[in-house]
Coordinates of C-alpha atoms in Angstrom, one line a residue:
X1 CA 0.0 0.0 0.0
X2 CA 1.3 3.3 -1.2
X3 CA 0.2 6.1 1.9
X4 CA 0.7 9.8 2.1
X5 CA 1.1 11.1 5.1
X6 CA 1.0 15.0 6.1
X7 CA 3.2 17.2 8.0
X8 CA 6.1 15.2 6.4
X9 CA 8.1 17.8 7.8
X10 CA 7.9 17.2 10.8
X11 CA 9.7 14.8 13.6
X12 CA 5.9 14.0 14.7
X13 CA 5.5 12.4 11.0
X14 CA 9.1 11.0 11.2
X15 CA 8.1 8.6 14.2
X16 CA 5.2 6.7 12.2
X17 CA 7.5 6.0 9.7
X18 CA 7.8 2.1 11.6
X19 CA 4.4 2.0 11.9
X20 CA 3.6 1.6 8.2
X21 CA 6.8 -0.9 7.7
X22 CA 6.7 -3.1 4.3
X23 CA 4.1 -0.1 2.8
X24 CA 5.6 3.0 0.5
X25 CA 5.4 6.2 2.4
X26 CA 4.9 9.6 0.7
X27 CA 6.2 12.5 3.3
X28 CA 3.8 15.2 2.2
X29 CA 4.4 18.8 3.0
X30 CA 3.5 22.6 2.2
X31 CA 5.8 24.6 0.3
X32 CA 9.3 23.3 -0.4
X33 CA 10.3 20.4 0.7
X34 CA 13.6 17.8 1.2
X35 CA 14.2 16.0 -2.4
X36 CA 15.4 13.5 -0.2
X37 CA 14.5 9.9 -1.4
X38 CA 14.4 6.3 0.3
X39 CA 13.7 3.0 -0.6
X40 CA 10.5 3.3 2.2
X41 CA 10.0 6.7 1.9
X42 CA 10.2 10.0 -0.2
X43 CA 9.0 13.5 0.4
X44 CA 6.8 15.7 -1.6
X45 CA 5.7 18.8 -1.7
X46 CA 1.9 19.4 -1.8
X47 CA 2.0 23.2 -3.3
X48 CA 1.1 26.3 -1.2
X49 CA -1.1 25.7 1.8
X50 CA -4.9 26.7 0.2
X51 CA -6.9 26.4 3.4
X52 CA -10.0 26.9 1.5
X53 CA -9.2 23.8 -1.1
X54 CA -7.5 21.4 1.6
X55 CA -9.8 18.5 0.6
X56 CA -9.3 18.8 -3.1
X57 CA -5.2 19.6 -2.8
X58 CA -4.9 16.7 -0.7
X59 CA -7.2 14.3 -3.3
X60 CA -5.1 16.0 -6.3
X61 CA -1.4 14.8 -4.2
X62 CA -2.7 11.3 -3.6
X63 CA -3.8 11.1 -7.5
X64 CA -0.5 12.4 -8.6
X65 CA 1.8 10.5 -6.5
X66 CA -0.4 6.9 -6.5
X67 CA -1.2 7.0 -2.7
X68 CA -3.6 4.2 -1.8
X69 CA -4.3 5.7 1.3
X70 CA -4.1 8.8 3.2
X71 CA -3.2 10.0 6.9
X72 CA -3.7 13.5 7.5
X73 CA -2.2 14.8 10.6
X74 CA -2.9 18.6 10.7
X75 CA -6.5 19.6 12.9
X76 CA -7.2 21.4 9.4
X77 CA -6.8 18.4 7.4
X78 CA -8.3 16.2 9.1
X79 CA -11.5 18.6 9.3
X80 CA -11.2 18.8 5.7
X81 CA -11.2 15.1 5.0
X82 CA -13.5 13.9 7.6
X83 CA -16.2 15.9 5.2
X84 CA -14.5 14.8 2.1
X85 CA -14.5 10.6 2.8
X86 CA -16.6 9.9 0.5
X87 CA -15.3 12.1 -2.7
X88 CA -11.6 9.9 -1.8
X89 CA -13.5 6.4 -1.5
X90 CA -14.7 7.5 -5.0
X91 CA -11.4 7.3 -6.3
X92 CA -10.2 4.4 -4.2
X93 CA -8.1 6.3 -1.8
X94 CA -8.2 5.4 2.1
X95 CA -8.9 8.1 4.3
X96 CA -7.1 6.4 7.4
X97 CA -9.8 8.4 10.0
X98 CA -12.1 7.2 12.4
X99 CA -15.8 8.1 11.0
X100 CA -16.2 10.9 13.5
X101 CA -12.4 12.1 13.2
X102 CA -13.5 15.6 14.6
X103 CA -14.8 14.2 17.8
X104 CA -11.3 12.7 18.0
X105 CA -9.6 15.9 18.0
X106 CA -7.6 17.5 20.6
X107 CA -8.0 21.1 21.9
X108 CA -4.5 21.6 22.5
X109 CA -1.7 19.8 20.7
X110 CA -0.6 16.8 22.9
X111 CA 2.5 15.6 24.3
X112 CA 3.4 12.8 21.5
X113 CA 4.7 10.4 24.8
X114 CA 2.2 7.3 24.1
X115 CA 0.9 6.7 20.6
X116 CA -0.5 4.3 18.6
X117 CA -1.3 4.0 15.0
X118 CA -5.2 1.6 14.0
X119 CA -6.2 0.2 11.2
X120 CA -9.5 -0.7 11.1
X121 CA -9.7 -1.2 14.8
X122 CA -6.6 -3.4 15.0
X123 CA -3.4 -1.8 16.5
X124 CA -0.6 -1.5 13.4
X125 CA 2.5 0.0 15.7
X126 CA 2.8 1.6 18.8
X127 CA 4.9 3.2 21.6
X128 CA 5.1 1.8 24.5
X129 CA 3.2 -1.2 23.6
X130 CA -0.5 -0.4 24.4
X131 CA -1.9 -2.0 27.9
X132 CA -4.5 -4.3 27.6
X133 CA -7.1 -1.7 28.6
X134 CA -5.4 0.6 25.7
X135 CA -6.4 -2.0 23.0
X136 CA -9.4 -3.4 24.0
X137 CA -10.7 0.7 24.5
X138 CA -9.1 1.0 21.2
X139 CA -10.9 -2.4 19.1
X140 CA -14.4 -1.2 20.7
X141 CA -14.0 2.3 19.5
X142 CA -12.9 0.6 15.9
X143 CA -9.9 3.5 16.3
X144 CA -8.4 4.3 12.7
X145 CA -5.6 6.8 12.0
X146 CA -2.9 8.0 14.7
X147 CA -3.9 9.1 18.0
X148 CA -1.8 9.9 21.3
X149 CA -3.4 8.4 24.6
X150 CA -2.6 9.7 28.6
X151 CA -2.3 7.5 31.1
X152 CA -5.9 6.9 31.4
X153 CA -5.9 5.5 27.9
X154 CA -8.2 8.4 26.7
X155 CA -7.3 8.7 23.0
X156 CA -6.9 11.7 21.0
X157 CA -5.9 12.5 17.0
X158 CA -2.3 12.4 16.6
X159 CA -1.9 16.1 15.0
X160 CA 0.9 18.0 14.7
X161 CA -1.1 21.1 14.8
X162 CA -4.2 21.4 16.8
X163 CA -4.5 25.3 15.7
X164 CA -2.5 25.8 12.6
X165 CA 0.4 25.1 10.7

């Protein structure tokens, strides 16, 4: 599976890289960006941040650049996709969110000091391993994308931004 991921700029971005092991990863980021290339991973540029058009820049990079699937990690993305689900499924493209992403995000940007990445309510990679409260919280909720959990195991969206870029 060929995903894009957002906010490929940033270290946040950089630690999901082993989560998605065995999958190409596309590093997608606003203005310029690294031309820095892997055999996992590359990084692209996704053009000039268009908050008004996030849903159909974002559609337009995963046509261009093959992705399968895609994990947007900024608060605006995520907004913009979580109304925008079904235009992607139209074109075959994976919108790795929960259903009600938006309930999912945080107020504040968290600390990044648990996370976990879901797919389809199974657990793909995460740091420290989860508890067994952690998953079983996680399969009932049928978590899919990143999040960030506290010690209580409440989850929240793994953004990198909870207010902007």
């Amino acid at each position: 599976m060929t995903v894009l991921i957002t906010g490929g700029h940033s270290p946040r971005t950089l630690k999901l890289l082993k989560a998605f092991a065995g999958h190409h990863l596309i590093l997608g980021g606003y203005g310029e960006m690294p031309s820095l290339q892997t055999p996992e991973y590359r990084f692209v540029s996704l053009g000039a941040y268009l908050p008004a058009a996030l849903a159909h820049q974002l559609l337009q990079a995963c046509l261009d650049q093959g992705a399968d699937a895609i994990l947007p990690l900024l608060a605006e993305e995520v907004r913009a996709l979580a109304e925008s689900a079904v235009l992607f499924a139209e074109f075959g493209i994976r919108v790795l969110l929960p259903a009600d992403a938006i309930h999912w995000l945080a107020p504040a940007t968290p600390a990044a000091e648990r996370w976990s990445v879901w797919l389809e309510g199974k657990p793909v990679a995460a740091f420290p391993p989860l508890t067994g409260a952690e998953e079983s919280a996680g399969r009932s909720a049928a978590l899919q994308g990143a999040f960030v959990s506290d010690q209580n195991g409440h989850f929240q969206l793994f953004t990198v931004s909870a207010d902007g870029l």
